Amino acid sequence: MSDRSGDHAIVLGGSIAGLLASRVLADAYDQVTVVDRDQLLPGTQPRRGTPQGRHIHALLARGQQLLEQLFPGFTAELAGHGAPIGDVLGDARLLFGGHRLARAEAGLVALSASRPLLEDRIRARVRALPEVRFAPPSDAVGLRCSREGRRVTGVRLLRRADASADEVIDADLVIDATGRGSRAPAWLQSLGFGQPRADRLQVDVGYVTRRYQLPLDSLDGDLACIHGPTPGSPRGGALARLEGDIWMLTLFGMVGDHPPKDPEGFDAFLRSLCFPDLHDAVGAAEPVDGPAGYRFQANVRRRYERMLQFPEGFLVMGDALCSFNPIYGQGMTVAALQAIALRDHLQAGIAPRSQRVLRALARATDAPWELAIGADLTVPEVDGRRTPRRRIAGAYVTRLQAAAARDPALARAFVRVTGLVDRPEALLQPSIAARVLRARTHAISAAERHSDPVDGHPGMQAR
Ligand SMILES: Cc1cc2nc3c(=O)[nH]c(=O)nc-3n(C[C@H](O)[C@H](O)[C@H](O)COP(=O)(O)OP(=O)(O)OC[C@H]3O[C@@H](n4cnc5c(N)ncnc54)[C@H](O)[C@@H]3O)c2cc1C
């Protein structure tokens, strides 16, 4: 070991969070081993370990910026693979809270790629790093600890191919990026560290996705249309043109109001949405493949940074640390924010201190968590603690969305915050707050929903 943080780091989970962690570890460790239970072959077929890959994965503007920082030329590379590129506000229809946001250039890049393509290209970049190697498909089944029990010194793996016995691989640092099903709480418990507290907010979201071959101008030239839940209806959906000129339509419903998978039920759900854009774009087109479903129960944030004892040599990242209601499209971008936070702690020759890094990862996660929880709590059926601060914030955002239907400056400010480019406080700066408070908002008729801009919704008064 020379000016590096350690000889060997192991990353458990070779999905987005694990790959981005590996990217920054490669600058600080002589060898980085990525372990996944799936065979991670080149290609863009959805794989077993990431069933969410069959559904729309919006890459937030901040995520695009960070991927470009970690892998220079990434956006152009994706465009070379056919992913449409545009502006997040100028080339996308955003229908939030029952309002059609005003159109303007936001100066932020929308990269419209399928999740398997994004993962494939990130993996190719990581595979090309000389420090990184991918282990044969194996299940991580536990941690190995030092004799005095304060430091993780390796992992226990079970190879998939021949159901072979446990093997132990030594490492200076082990990162768990195995997603929502992470066993880290149980592993830590068995080593005597106890378990982290988990913050949870139940949302019971159902997704159903179909893909279509539609004319390129199906959204009049727009790349995507995102329809959030509306007051009185926890339903929405998104339609996006992806690489290969395939269109993906995902419908979702919260608090058990799930879209059906059968064609008639799916179509009725689509027609029931507040705005007709998604239905108008798809029309009577036949999907190119069967419906894929996914059920997501709860936002879960594991508070490792608050544990009284935590071993050195071990970290938890990505969905394993915090997983969000997917309708806000935050997971991949938060994984990138966490990777950057980790990078800041990998100084030459110094091994990262677990609790310090965990606190930095928590800070990177705070704002997206608050945004997701705050938005979920505006749905009356979601059962959670509505503090006065959250109620006021919810009412303010509701008013801001209504005003942003007519005011492009507010629409721009809003997408910068929801795209995780700016912190939520940016919406409170005097120039923005004054525009929100000055704006007149009024209810709309059903006919108005078909034209833009729309600046109100009948259900607004109910909240
Ligand atoms: C329906 C849905 C839609 C979503 N939409 C968006 C979106 O629009 N935008 C966005 O940014 N994010 C979205 N997300 C979140 C996004 O998928 C994740 O945040 C992102 O993939 C990062 O996850 P991860 O790498 O931490 O874990 P995952 O992607 O879940 O990957 C975990 C990896 O660990 C492996 N693994 C698991 N257990 C073991 C084990 N014991 N041993 C070895 N390997 C193991 C798995 O094979 C897998 O490769 C969505 C999620 C869902 C569920």
Short mmCIF file of N, CA, C and O in Angstrom, two decimals, residues 41-107:
data_model
loop_
_atom_site.label_atom_id
_atom_site.label_comp_id
_atom_site.label_asym_id
_atom_site.label_seq_id
_atom_site.Cartn_x
_atom_site.Cartn_y
_atom_site.Cartn_z
N LEU A 41 -23.65 -9.60 -17.31
CA LEU A 41 -23.16 -9.66 -18.69
C LEU A 41 -23.43 -8.34 -19.40
O LEU A 41 -24.39 -7.64 -19.08
N PRO A 42 -22.59 -8.01 -20.42
CA PRO A 42 -22.90 -6.81 -21.20
C PRO A 42 -24.26 -6.99 -21.87
O PRO A 42 -24.63 -8.11 -22.23
N GLY A 43 -24.99 -5.91 -22.03
CA GLY A 43 -26.30 -6.01 -22.69
C GLY A 43 -27.35 -5.26 -21.92
O GLY A 43 -27.11 -4.83 -20.79
N THR A 44 -28.50 -5.11 -22.54
CA THR A 44 -29.53 -4.26 -21.95
C THR A 44 -30.81 -5.04 -21.61
O THR A 44 -31.89 -4.47 -21.54
N GLN A 45 -30.63 -6.34 -21.41
CA GLN A 45 -31.79 -7.12 -20.97
C GLN A 45 -32.00 -6.90 -19.48
O GLN A 45 -31.03 -6.89 -18.71
N PRO A 46 -33.27 -6.71 -19.05
CA PRO A 46 -33.51 -6.62 -17.60
C PRO A 46 -32.99 -7.89 -16.93
O PRO A 46 -32.97 -8.95 -17.55
N ARG A 47 -32.50 -7.78 -15.70
CA ARG A 47 -31.98 -8.97 -15.03
C ARG A 47 -32.71 -9.21 -13.72
O ARG A 47 -33.38 -8.33 -13.19
N ARG A 48 -32.53 -10.43 -13.21
CA ARG A 48 -33.31 -10.89 -12.06
C ARG A 48 -33.12 -10.04 -10.81
O ARG A 48 -34.07 -9.72 -10.10
N GLY A 49 -31.88 -9.65 -10.55
CA GLY A 49 -31.57 -8.94 -9.30
C GLY A 49 -32.11 -7.52 -9.27
O GLY A 49 -32.14 -6.89 -8.21
N THR A 50 -32.54 -7.00 -10.42
CA THR A 50 -33.07 -5.63 -10.46
C THR A 50 -34.41 -5.63 -11.24
O THR A 50 -34.49 -5.10 -12.35
N PRO A 51 -35.45 -6.19 -10.63
CA PRO A 51 -36.74 -6.28 -11.32
C PRO A 51 -37.31 -4.90 -11.66
O PRO A 51 -38.12 -4.76 -12.58
N GLN A 52 -36.85 -3.86 -10.95
CA GLN A 52 -37.33 -2.50 -11.23
C GLN A 52 -36.86 -2.01 -12.60
O GLN A 52 -37.35 -1.00 -13.11
N GLY A 53 -35.91 -2.73 -13.20
CA GLY A 53 -35.37 -2.33 -14.50
C GLY A 53 -36.40 -2.35 -15.62
O GLY A 53 -36.17 -1.81 -16.69
N ARG A 54 -37.54 -2.99 -15.39
CA ARG A 54 -38.58 -3.04 -16.44
C ARG A 54 -39.46 -1.80 -16.41
O ARG A 54 -40.39 -1.69 -17.21
N HIS A 55 -39.19 -0.90 -15.48
CA HIS A 55 -40.05 0.29 -15.33
C HIS A 55 -39.27 1.56 -15.64
O HIS A 55 -38.04 1.57 -15.59
N ILE A 56 -40.02 2.62 -15.89
CA ILE A 56 -39.37 3.90 -16.21
C ILE A 56 -38.41 4.28 -15.10
O ILE A 56 -38.74 4.20 -13.92
N HIS A 57 -37.20 4.68 -15.48
CA HIS A 57 -36.21 5.20 -14.55
C HIS A 57 -35.78 6.57 -15.01
O HIS A 57 -34.93 6.71 -15.89
N ALA A 58 -36.38 7.59 -14.41
CA ALA A 58 -36.00 8.96 -14.76
C ALA A 58 -34.66 9.25 -14.09
O ALA A 58 -34.48 8.96 -12.91
N LEU A 59 -33.73 9.78 -14.87
CA LEU A 59 -32.45 10.22 -14.29
C LEU A 59 -32.59 11.71 -14.01
O LEU A 59 -32.74 12.51 -14.95
N LEU A 60 -32.58 12.10 -12.74
CA LEU A 60 -32.76 13.52 -12.40
C LEU A 60 -31.58 14.33 -12.94
O LEU A 60 -30.49 13.80 -13.18
N ALA A 61 -31.80 15.63 -13.07
CA ALA A 61 -30.77 16.49 -13.67
C ALA A 61 -29.45 16.40 -12.89
O ALA A 61 -28.37 16.35 -13.48
N ARG A 62 -29.52 16.35 -11.57
CA ARG A 62 -28.30 16.25 -10.77
C ARG A 62 -27.59 14.92 -11.03
O ARG A 62 -26.36 14.84 -11.06
N GLY A 63 -28.38 13.87 -11.22
CA GLY A 63 -27.79 12.57 -11.52
C GLY A 63 -27.04 12.61 -12.84
O GLY A 63 -25.93 12.08 -12.95
N GLN A 64 -27.62 13.26 -13.83
CA GLN A 64 -26.94 13.38 -15.13
C GLN A 64 -25.62 14.13 -14.96
O GLN A 64 -24.58 13.73 -15.49
N GLN A 65 -25.65 15.22 -14.17
CA GLN A 65 -24.42 16.00 -13.96
C GLN A 65 -23.35 15.17 -13.27
O GLN A 65 -22.17 15.22 -13.63
N LEU A 66 -23.76 14.39 -12.27
CA LEU A 66 -22.76 13.62 -11.50
C LEU A 66 -22.22 12.45 -12.33
O LEU A 66 -21.03 12.13 -12.24
N LEU A 67 -23.08 11.84 -13.14
CA LEU A 67 -22.57 10.75 -14.00
C LEU A 67 -21.55 11.31 -14.98
O LEU A 67 -20.53 10.67 -15.28
N GLU A 68 -21.83 12.51 -15.47
CA GLU A 68 -20.90 13.16 -16.40
C GLU A 68 -19.57 13.45 -15.69
O GLU A 68 -18.50 13.30 -16.27
N GLN A 69 -19.66 13.86 -14.43
CA GLN A 69 -18.45 14.14 -13.65
C GLN A 69 -17.65 12.86 -13.40
O GLN A 69 -16.43 12.85 -13.52
N LEU A 70 -18.35 11.78 -13.08
CA LEU A 70 -17.65 10.52 -12.78
C LEU A 70 -17.16 9.82 -14.05
O LEU A 70 -16.14 9.13 -14.04
N PHE A 71 -17.90 10.00 -15.14
CA PHE A 71 -17.56 9.34 -16.41
C PHE A 71 -17.64 10.37 -17.53
O PHE A 71 -18.67 10.45 -18.23
N PRO A 72 -16.60 11.17 -17.71
CA PRO A 72 -16.68 12.23 -18.72
C PRO A 72 -17.11 11.69 -20.09
O PRO A 72 -16.66 10.62 -20.51
N GLY A 73 -18.03 12.42 -20.72
CA GLY A 73 -18.53 12.00 -22.04
C GLY A 73 -19.69 11.02 -21.96
O GLY A 73 -20.17 10.51 -22.98
N PHE A 74 -20.20 10.80 -20.74
CA PHE A 74 -21.25 9.79 -20.54
C PHE A 74 -22.53 10.13 -21.33
O PHE A 74 -23.13 9.27 -21.97
N THR A 75 -22.93 11.40 -21.29
CA THR A 75 -24.19 11.78 -21.94
C THR A 75 -24.09 11.57 -23.45
O THR A 75 -25.00 11.00 -24.07
N ALA A 76 -22.97 11.99 -24.02
CA ALA A 76 -22.79 11.82 -25.47
C ALA A 76 -22.73 10.32 -25.81
O ALA A 76 -23.27 9.89 -26.84
N GLU A 77 -22.13 9.56 -24.92
CA GLU A 77 -22.05 8.10 -25.16
C GLU A 77 -23.46 7.50 -25.20
O GLU A 77 -23.78 6.69 -26.06
N LEU A 78 -24.29 7.93 -24.26
CA LEU A 78 -25.67 7.42 -24.22
C LEU A 78 -26.44 7.86 -25.47
O LEU A 78 -27.20 7.09 -26.05
N ALA A 79 -26.20 9.11 -25.87
CA ALA A 79 -26.86 9.59 -27.10
C ALA A 79 -26.41 8.72 -28.27
O ALA A 79 -27.21 8.37 -29.15
N GLY A 80 -25.14 8.33 -28.27
CA GLY A 80 -24.63 7.46 -29.32
C GLY A 80 -25.32 6.10 -29.32
O GLY A 80 -25.35 5.41 -30.34
N HIS A 81 -25.85 5.71 -28.17
CA HIS A 81 -26.61 4.45 -28.10
C HIS A 81 -28.10 4.69 -28.33
O HIS A 81 -28.93 3.83 -28.02
N GLY A 82 -28.43 5.88 -28.79
CA GLY A 82 -29.81 6.15 -29.20
C GLY A 82 -30.68 6.79 -28.14
O GLY A 82 -31.88 7.00 -28.37
N ALA A 83 -30.12 7.12 -26.97
CA ALA A 83 -30.95 7.74 -25.93
C ALA A 83 -31.26 9.18 -26.31
O ALA A 83 -30.34 9.96 -26.54
N PRO A 84 -32.54 9.55 -26.36
CA PRO A 84 -32.88 10.95 -26.68
C PRO A 84 -32.39 11.89 -25.56
O PRO A 84 -32.43 11.55 -24.38
N ILE A 85 -31.95 13.06 -25.98
CA ILE A 85 -31.45 14.07 -25.03
C ILE A 85 -32.27 15.35 -25.24
O ILE A 85 -32.56 15.71 -26.38
N GLY A 86 -32.59 16.03 -24.17
CA GLY A 86 -33.32 17.30 -24.30
C GLY A 86 -33.15 18.13 -23.05
O GLY A 86 -32.22 17.92 -22.27
N ASP A 87 -34.08 19.08 -22.88
CA ASP A 87 -34.06 19.93 -21.69
C ASP A 87 -35.18 19.44 -20.76
O ASP A 87 -36.28 19.11 -21.22
N VAL A 88 -34.90 19.43 -19.44
CA VAL A 88 -35.87 18.83 -18.51
C VAL A 88 -37.21 19.54 -18.48
O VAL A 88 -38.23 18.93 -18.16
N LEU A 89 -37.23 20.82 -18.83
CA LEU A 89 -38.50 21.55 -18.82
C LEU A 89 -38.92 21.91 -20.24
O LEU A 89 -40.11 21.88 -20.57
N GLY A 90 -37.94 22.22 -21.07
CA GLY A 90 -38.26 22.62 -22.44
C GLY A 90 -38.74 21.47 -23.30
O GLY A 90 -39.49 21.67 -24.27
N ASP A 91 -38.33 20.24 -22.95
CA ASP A 91 -38.67 19.09 -23.80
C ASP A 91 -39.48 18.03 -23.07
O ASP A 91 -39.53 16.88 -23.50
N ALA A 92 -40.04 18.41 -21.93
CA ALA A 92 -40.86 17.44 -21.20
C ALA A 92 -42.10 18.13 -20.64
O ALA A 92 -42.03 19.28 -20.23
N ARG A 93 -43.19 17.41 -20.63
CA ARG A 93 -44.43 17.95 -20.04
C ARG A 93 -44.50 17.48 -18.60
O ARG A 93 -44.51 16.29 -18.33
N LEU A 94 -44.56 18.42 -17.71
CA LEU A 94 -44.58 18.08 -16.29
C LEU A 94 -45.93 18.48 -15.70
O LEU A 94 -46.29 19.67 -15.70
N LEU A 95 -46.67 17.50 -15.24
CA LEU A 95 -48.02 17.72 -14.74
C LEU A 95 -48.02 17.36 -13.26
O LEU A 95 -48.11 16.20 -12.88
N PHE A 96 -47.82 18.37 -12.42
CA PHE A 96 -47.60 18.11 -10.99
C PHE A 96 -48.71 18.75 -10.16
O PHE A 96 -49.03 19.93 -10.34
N GLY A 97 -49.24 17.98 -9.21
CA GLY A 97 -50.21 18.50 -8.25
C GLY A 97 -51.46 19.03 -8.93
O GLY A 97 -52.15 19.90 -8.40
N GLY A 98 -51.77 18.53 -10.13
CA GLY A 98 -52.94 19.00 -10.85
C GLY A 98 -52.66 20.24 -11.69
O GLY A 98 -53.59 20.91 -12.14
N HIS A 99 -51.40 20.55 -11.92
CA HIS A 99 -51.02 21.73 -12.70
C HIS A 99 -50.05 21.34 -13.81
O HIS A 99 -49.19 20.48 -13.61
N ARG A 100 -50.20 22.03 -14.93
CA ARG A 100 -49.28 21.82 -16.06
C ARG A 100 -48.21 22.90 -15.95
O ARG A 100 -48.49 24.09 -16.17
N LEU A 101 -46.99 22.50 -15.60
CA LEU A 101 -45.95 23.51 -15.39
C LEU A 101 -45.69 24.29 -16.69
O LEU A 101 -45.70 23.71 -17.78
N ALA A 102 -45.45 25.58 -16.53
CA ALA A 102 -45.14 26.43 -17.69
C ALA A 102 -43.89 25.91 -18.39
O ALA A 102 -43.01 25.34 -17.74
N ARG A 103 -43.83 26.10 -19.69
CA ARG A 103 -42.70 25.58 -20.47
C ARG A 103 -41.64 26.66 -20.64
O ARG A 103 -41.95 27.82 -20.92
N ALA A 104 -40.39 26.24 -20.47
CA ALA A 104 -39.25 27.14 -20.67
C ALA A 104 -38.01 26.25 -20.70
O ALA A 104 -38.06 25.10 -20.27
N GLU A 105 -36.91 26.78 -21.18
CA GLU A 105 -35.66 26.03 -21.09
C GLU A 105 -35.16 26.16 -19.65
O GLU A 105 -35.05 27.28 -19.13
N ALA A 106 -34.84 25.03 -19.02
CA ALA A 106 -34.29 25.09 -17.66
C ALA A 106 -32.76 25.06 -17.70
O ALA A 106 -32.12 25.32 -16.69
N GLY A 107 -32.20 24.72 -18.85
CA GLY A 107 -30.73 24.61 -18.93
C GLY A 107 -30.22 23.37 -18.22
O GLY A 107 -29.04 23.31 -17.83
#
